[in-house]
C-alpha cells in the first residue's frame, strides 16, 4: 500500500532509527566528538546524516542524549567502546549505532599550483542495538585539493562520508533492515 503525503511517497514501512558516533580529526586539529564535548556534529556526521535522511532513515539528534551525557560522565570520552555505544543507542531509542573514526590528512602540493592535496579515511561499525551485533565493518576514503588545508580536509571528509553513507544504505537494504 502506497500513500502520498506532501509530495512524498510513503509505503507504510518506517526505516530504522540511527545514531551517529563518528569521532573526527581534521588536518592538524584535535580529535573531536559531539558526545565528549560541546561541539556540533562533525562534517562527516553532517554529510552522513543528510544522505541517510534523504533515503528515509531517521537520524537521531545529539540533543536526544543531552541529559544522559550530563548524568553519566563515563560516556564523555572520544574513544567510546562498542558496549557504551550500544548503551547510548538503547537510551536514545535507536535501532542502530554507527561507531567510527574519520581522519583527514594533508598531502603534497598539486603540481604547478598553490593547491594542496587532502585525503580522508573513515572506518565504521554498523551495530544493531537490539542484540549488540556488528552488522558490518565499513570503510571509505575521499580526497580534495584546496589552497586551505582545513577546508580541503573538510571537503575530503565530506566526500568520504558520502561513500560511507552509500555503503551503510546498501548494507541495511540487503539485510532487509527497514523497521
PDB file of C-alpha atoms in Angstrom:
ATOM      1  CA  UNK A   1       0.000   0.000   0.000  1.00  0.00           C
ATOM      2  CA  UNK A   2       1.447   3.393  -1.010  1.00  0.00           C
ATOM      3  CA  UNK A   3       0.341   6.766   0.362  1.00  0.00           C
ATOM      4  CA  UNK A   4       1.337  10.211  -0.876  1.00  0.00           C
ATOM      5  CA  UNK A   5       1.873  12.942   1.729  1.00  0.00           C
ATOM      6  CA  UNK A   6       3.047  16.407   0.704  1.00  0.00           C
ATOM      7  CA  UNK A   7       4.574  15.038  -2.484  1.00  0.00           C
ATOM      8  CA  UNK A   8       6.490  12.252  -0.757  1.00  0.00           C
ATOM      9  CA  UNK A   9       5.802   8.584  -1.367  1.00  0.00           C
ATOM     10  CA  UNK A  10       5.211   6.558   1.784  1.00  0.00           C
ATOM     11  CA  UNK A  11       4.893   2.804   1.674  1.00  0.00           C
ATOM     12  CA  UNK A  12       3.729   2.360   5.263  1.00  0.00           C
ATOM     13  CA  UNK A  13       7.143   0.949   6.175  1.00  0.00           C
ATOM     14  CA  UNK A  14       9.297   3.037   8.507  1.00  0.00           C
ATOM     15  CA  UNK A  15      13.050   2.776   8.136  1.00  0.00           C
ATOM     16  CA  UNK A  16      15.393   2.313  11.062  1.00  0.00           C
ATOM     17  CA  UNK A  17      16.481   4.973  13.563  1.00  0.00           C
ATOM     18  CA  UNK A  18      20.226   5.566  13.631  1.00  0.00           C
ATOM     19  CA  UNK A  19      22.588   7.396  15.928  1.00  0.00           C
ATOM     20  CA  UNK A  20      25.957   8.539  14.596  1.00  0.00           C
ATOM     21  CA  UNK A  21      29.032   8.344  16.826  1.00  0.00           C
ATOM     22  CA  UNK A  22      31.879   9.302  14.490  1.00  0.00           C
ATOM     23  CA  UNK A  23      34.904  10.998  16.056  1.00  0.00           C
ATOM     24  CA  UNK A  24      36.672  13.275  13.607  1.00  0.00           C
ATOM     25  CA  UNK A  25      40.129  14.727  13.263  1.00  0.00           C
ATOM     26  CA  UNK A  26      40.732  17.277  10.546  1.00  0.00           C
ATOM     27  CA  UNK A  27      44.214  18.240   9.384  1.00  0.00           C
ATOM     28  CA  UNK A  28      46.365  19.458  12.266  1.00  0.00           C
ATOM     29  CA  UNK A  29      43.283  19.711  14.508  1.00  0.00           C
ATOM     30  CA  UNK A  30      42.298  17.784  17.624  1.00  0.00           C
ATOM     31  CA  UNK A  31      40.137  14.672  17.504  1.00  0.00           C
ATOM     32  CA  UNK A  32      36.573  15.753  18.326  1.00  0.00           C
ATOM     33  CA  UNK A  33      33.308  14.015  19.122  1.00  0.00           C
ATOM     34  CA  UNK A  34      29.964  15.643  19.935  1.00  0.00           C
ATOM     35  CA  UNK A  35      29.246  13.250  22.793  1.00  0.00           C
ATOM     36  CA  UNK A  36      32.569  14.056  24.502  1.00  0.00           C
ATOM     37  CA  UNK A  37      32.339  17.846  24.304  1.00  0.00           C
ATOM     38  CA  UNK A  38      30.057  20.711  23.366  1.00  0.00           C
ATOM     39  CA  UNK A  39      30.887  20.670  19.631  1.00  0.00           C
ATOM     40  CA  UNK A  40      28.217  20.276  16.993  1.00  0.00           C
ATOM     41  CA  UNK A  41      28.116  17.370  14.598  1.00  0.00           C
ATOM     42  CA  UNK A  42      31.286  16.986  12.589  1.00  0.00           C
ATOM     43  CA  UNK A  43      31.478  17.449   8.823  1.00  0.00           C
ATOM     44  CA  UNK A  44      31.494  13.666   8.496  1.00  0.00           C
ATOM     45  CA  UNK A  45      28.369  13.163  10.624  1.00  0.00           C
ATOM     46  CA  UNK A  46      26.525  16.004   8.906  1.00  0.00           C
ATOM     47  CA  UNK A  47      27.218  14.550   5.447  1.00  0.00           C
ATOM     48  CA  UNK A  48      26.265  11.037   6.599  1.00  0.00           C
ATOM     49  CA  UNK A  49      23.073  12.296   8.243  1.00  0.00           C
ATOM     50  CA  UNK A  50      21.993  14.181   5.128  1.00  0.00           C
ATOM     51  CA  UNK A  51      22.382  11.118   2.884  1.00  0.00           C
ATOM     52  CA  UNK A  52      20.638   8.791   5.351  1.00  0.00           C
ATOM     53  CA  UNK A  53      17.734  11.200   5.846  1.00  0.00           C
ATOM     54  CA  UNK A  54      17.356  11.524   2.053  1.00  0.00           C
ATOM     55  CA  UNK A  55      16.879   7.745   1.952  1.00  0.00           C
ATOM     56  CA  UNK A  56      14.173   7.804   4.626  1.00  0.00           C
ATOM     57  CA  UNK A  57      16.196   6.824   7.681  1.00  0.00           C
ATOM     58  CA  UNK A  58      15.721   8.684  10.953  1.00  0.00           C
ATOM     59  CA  UNK A  59      18.973  10.094  12.286  1.00  0.00           C
ATOM     60  CA  UNK A  60      18.599  10.933  15.953  1.00  0.00           C
ATOM     61  CA  UNK A  61      19.839  14.336  17.019  1.00  0.00           C
ATOM     62  CA  UNK A  62      22.518  14.530  19.706  1.00  0.00           C
ATOM     63  CA  UNK A  63      20.115  16.576  21.826  1.00  0.00           C
ATOM     64  CA  UNK A  64      18.201  13.320  22.452  1.00  0.00           C
ATOM     65  CA  UNK A  65      21.111  12.280  24.683  1.00  0.00           C
ATOM     66  CA  UNK A  66      22.000  15.565  26.393  1.00  0.00           C
ATOM     67  CA  UNK A  67      20.506  14.617  29.781  1.00  0.00           C
ATOM     68  CA  UNK A  68      22.079  11.161  29.698  1.00  0.00           C
ATOM     69  CA  UNK A  69      25.513  12.539  28.846  1.00  0.00           C
ATOM     70  CA  UNK A  70      25.346  15.076  31.654  1.00  0.00           C
ATOM     71  CA  UNK A  71      24.206  12.445  34.170  1.00  0.00           C
ATOM     72  CA  UNK A  72      26.744   9.791  33.103  1.00  0.00           C
ATOM     73  CA  UNK A  73      30.193  11.324  32.537  1.00  0.00           C
ATOM     74  CA  UNK A  74      31.605   7.891  31.631  1.00  0.00           C
ATOM     75  CA  UNK A  75      30.098   8.356  28.161  1.00  0.00           C
ATOM     76  CA  UNK A  76      32.050  11.587  27.615  1.00  0.00           C
ATOM     77  CA  UNK A  77      35.169  10.100  26.039  1.00  0.00           C
ATOM     78  CA  UNK A  78      36.198  10.376  22.401  1.00  0.00           C
ATOM     79  CA  UNK A  79      37.132   6.684  22.097  1.00  0.00           C
ATOM     80  CA  UNK A  80      33.763   5.211  23.014  1.00  0.00           C
ATOM     81  CA  UNK A  81      33.655   1.411  23.373  1.00  0.00           C
ATOM     82  CA  UNK A  82      31.236  -0.784  21.451  1.00  0.00           C
ATOM     83  CA  UNK A  83      29.391  -1.622  24.684  1.00  0.00           C
ATOM     84  CA  UNK A  84      28.979   2.022  25.666  1.00  0.00           C
ATOM     85  CA  UNK A  85      27.828   2.956  22.163  1.00  0.00           C
ATOM     86  CA  UNK A  86      25.144   0.244  22.362  1.00  0.00           C
ATOM     87  CA  UNK A  87      24.093   1.558  25.796  1.00  0.00           C
ATOM     88  CA  UNK A  88      23.798   5.082  24.366  1.00  0.00           C
ATOM     89  CA  UNK A  89      21.826   3.693  21.444  1.00  0.00           C
ATOM     90  CA  UNK A  90      19.425   1.964  23.827  1.00  0.00           C
ATOM     91  CA  UNK A  91      18.965   5.126  25.885  1.00  0.00           C
ATOM     92  CA  UNK A  92      18.207   7.135  22.725  1.00  0.00           C
ATOM     93  CA  UNK A  93      15.735   4.654  21.254  1.00  0.00           C
ATOM     94  CA  UNK A  94      17.922   3.984  18.199  1.00  0.00           C
ATOM     95  CA  UNK A  95      17.780   0.761  16.208  1.00  0.00           C
ATOM     96  CA  UNK A  96      21.400   1.026  15.044  1.00  0.00           C
ATOM     97  CA  UNK A  97      24.541   2.888  16.004  1.00  0.00           C
ATOM     98  CA  UNK A  98      27.267   3.830  13.571  1.00  0.00           C
ATOM     99  CA  UNK A  99      30.507   3.946  15.559  1.00  0.00           C
ATOM    100  CA  UNK A 100      33.613   5.138  13.811  1.00  0.00           C
ATOM    101  CA  UNK A 101      36.564   7.430  13.208  1.00  0.00           C
ATOM    102  CA  UNK A 102      37.285   9.926  10.457  1.00  0.00           C
ATOM    103  CA  UNK A 103      40.743  11.364   9.876  1.00  0.00           C
ATOM    104  CA  UNK A 104      41.814  13.908   7.273  1.00  0.00           C
ATOM    105  CA  UNK A 105      45.452  14.482   6.380  1.00  0.00           C
ATOM    106  CA  UNK A 106      47.358  16.793   4.105  1.00  0.00           C
ATOM    107  CA  UNK A 107      49.495  15.643   1.216  1.00  0.00           C
ATOM    108  CA  UNK A 108      51.866  17.357  -1.137  1.00  0.00           C
ATOM    109  CA  UNK A 109      51.396  20.338  -3.382  1.00  0.00           C
ATOM    110  CA  UNK A 110      49.425  19.900  -6.586  1.00  0.00           C
ATOM    111  CA  UNK A 111      51.935  20.379  -9.441  1.00  0.00           C
ATOM    112  CA  UNK A 112      52.064  23.879 -10.908  1.00  0.00           C
ATOM    113  CA  UNK A 113      49.563  25.353  -8.413  1.00  0.00           C
ATOM    114  CA  UNK A 114      49.229  26.688  -4.887  1.00  0.00           C
ATOM    115  CA  UNK A 115      46.774  23.888  -4.043  1.00  0.00           C
ATOM    116  CA  UNK A 116      47.480  21.102  -1.540  1.00  0.00           C
ATOM    117  CA  UNK A 117      46.234  17.530  -1.742  1.00  0.00           C
ATOM    118  CA  UNK A 118      43.998  16.439   1.135  1.00  0.00           C
ATOM    119  CA  UNK A 119      42.872  12.919   1.989  1.00  0.00           C
ATOM    120  CA  UNK A 120      40.336  11.427   4.386  1.00  0.00           C
ATOM    121  CA  UNK A 121      39.886   7.908   5.699  1.00  0.00           C
ATOM    122  CA  UNK A 122      36.809   6.679   7.547  1.00  0.00           C
ATOM    123  CA  UNK A 123      36.269   3.421   9.372  1.00  0.00           C
ATOM    124  CA  UNK A 124      32.976   2.463  10.992  1.00  0.00           C
ATOM    125  CA  UNK A 125      30.992  -0.356  12.525  1.00  0.00           C
ATOM    126  CA  UNK A 126      27.271  -0.668  11.957  1.00  0.00           C
ATOM    127  CA  UNK A 127      25.882  -2.150  15.186  1.00  0.00           C
ATOM    128  CA  UNK A 128      22.341  -3.419  15.768  1.00  0.00           C
ATOM    129  CA  UNK A 129      21.225  -2.143  19.181  1.00  0.00           C
ATOM    130  CA  UNK A 130      18.758  -4.943  19.861  1.00  0.00           C
ATOM    131  CA  UNK A 131      21.467  -7.585  20.301  1.00  0.00           C
ATOM    132  CA  UNK A 132      24.716  -5.585  20.092  1.00  0.00           C
ATOM    133  CA  UNK A 133      25.724  -7.450  16.919  1.00  0.00           C
ATOM    134  CA  UNK A 134      28.104  -5.773  14.485  1.00  0.00           C
ATOM    135  CA  UNK A 135      26.268  -5.946  11.150  1.00  0.00           C
ATOM    136  CA  UNK A 136      29.158  -4.606   9.069  1.00  0.00           C
ATOM    137  CA  UNK A 137      32.649  -3.168   9.224  1.00  0.00           C
ATOM    138  CA  UNK A 138      32.854  -0.386   6.680  1.00  0.00           C
ATOM    139  CA  UNK A 139      35.468   1.998   5.368  1.00  0.00           C
ATOM    140  CA  UNK A 140      35.654   4.805   2.860  1.00  0.00           C
ATOM    141  CA  UNK A 141      38.088   7.393   1.607  1.00  0.00           C
ATOM    142  CA  UNK A 142      37.886  10.789  -0.019  1.00  0.00           C
ATOM    143  CA  UNK A 143      40.188  13.430  -1.398  1.00  0.00           C
ATOM    144  CA  UNK A 144      40.281  17.086  -2.264  1.00  0.00           C
ATOM    145  CA  UNK A 145      42.657  19.754  -3.472  1.00  0.00           C
ATOM    146  CA  UNK A 146      42.428  23.180  -1.881  1.00  0.00           C
ATOM    147  CA  UNK A 147      44.627  26.154  -1.015  1.00  0.00           C
ATOM    148  CA  UNK A 148      43.441  25.980   2.602  1.00  0.00           C
ATOM    149  CA  UNK A 149      44.287  22.676   4.328  1.00  0.00           C
ATOM    150  CA  UNK A 150      41.386  22.816   6.804  1.00  0.00           C
ATOM    151  CA  UNK A 151      38.832  23.440   4.048  1.00  0.00           C
ATOM    152  CA  UNK A 152      40.430  20.748   1.888  1.00  0.00           C
ATOM    153  CA  UNK A 153      40.322  18.330   4.803  1.00  0.00           C
ATOM    154  CA  UNK A 154      36.636  19.075   5.384  1.00  0.00           C
ATOM    155  CA  UNK A 155      35.905  18.514   1.682  1.00  0.00           C
ATOM    156  CA  UNK A 156      37.777  15.191   1.763  1.00  0.00           C
ATOM    157  CA  UNK A 157      35.883  14.118   4.908  1.00  0.00           C
ATOM    158  CA  UNK A 158      32.556  15.046   3.290  1.00  0.00           C
ATOM    159  CA  UNK A 159      33.448  13.093   0.150  1.00  0.00           C
ATOM    160  CA  UNK A 160      34.390  10.014   2.174  1.00  0.00           C
ATOM    161  CA  UNK A 161      31.186  10.325   4.225  1.00  0.00           C
ATOM    162  CA  UNK A 162      29.127  10.212   1.028  1.00  0.00           C
ATOM    163  CA  UNK A 163      30.818   6.952   0.058  1.00  0.00           C
ATOM    164  CA  UNK A 164      30.316   5.545   3.557  1.00  0.00           C
ATOM    165  CA  UNK A 165      26.628   6.520   3.539  1.00  0.00           C
ATOM    166  CA  UNK A 166      26.116   4.586   0.303  1.00  0.00           C
ATOM    167  CA  UNK A 167      27.710   1.506   1.891  1.00  0.00           C
ATOM    168  CA  UNK A 168      25.585   1.829   5.034  1.00  0.00           C
ATOM    169  CA  UNK A 169      22.383   2.171   2.991  1.00  0.00           C
ATOM    170  CA  UNK A 170      23.348  -0.822   0.828  1.00  0.00           C
ATOM    171  CA  UNK A 171      24.120  -2.915   3.903  1.00  0.00           C
ATOM    172  CA  UNK A 172      20.826  -2.073   5.612  1.00  0.00           C
ATOM    173  CA  UNK A 173      18.877  -2.669   2.385  1.00  0.00           C
ATOM    174  CA  UNK A 174      20.499  -6.049   1.698  1.00  0.00           C
ATOM    175  CA  UNK A 175      19.730  -7.207   5.213  1.00  0.00           C
ATOM    176  CA  UNK A 176      16.114  -6.072   4.974  1.00  0.00           C
ATOM    177  CA  UNK A 177      16.813  -3.779   7.911  1.00  0.00           C
ATOM    178  CA  UNK A 178      13.872  -1.432   7.475  1.00  0.00           C
ATOM    179  CA  UNK A 179      11.918  -1.415  10.714  1.00  0.00           C
TER     180      UNK A 179
END
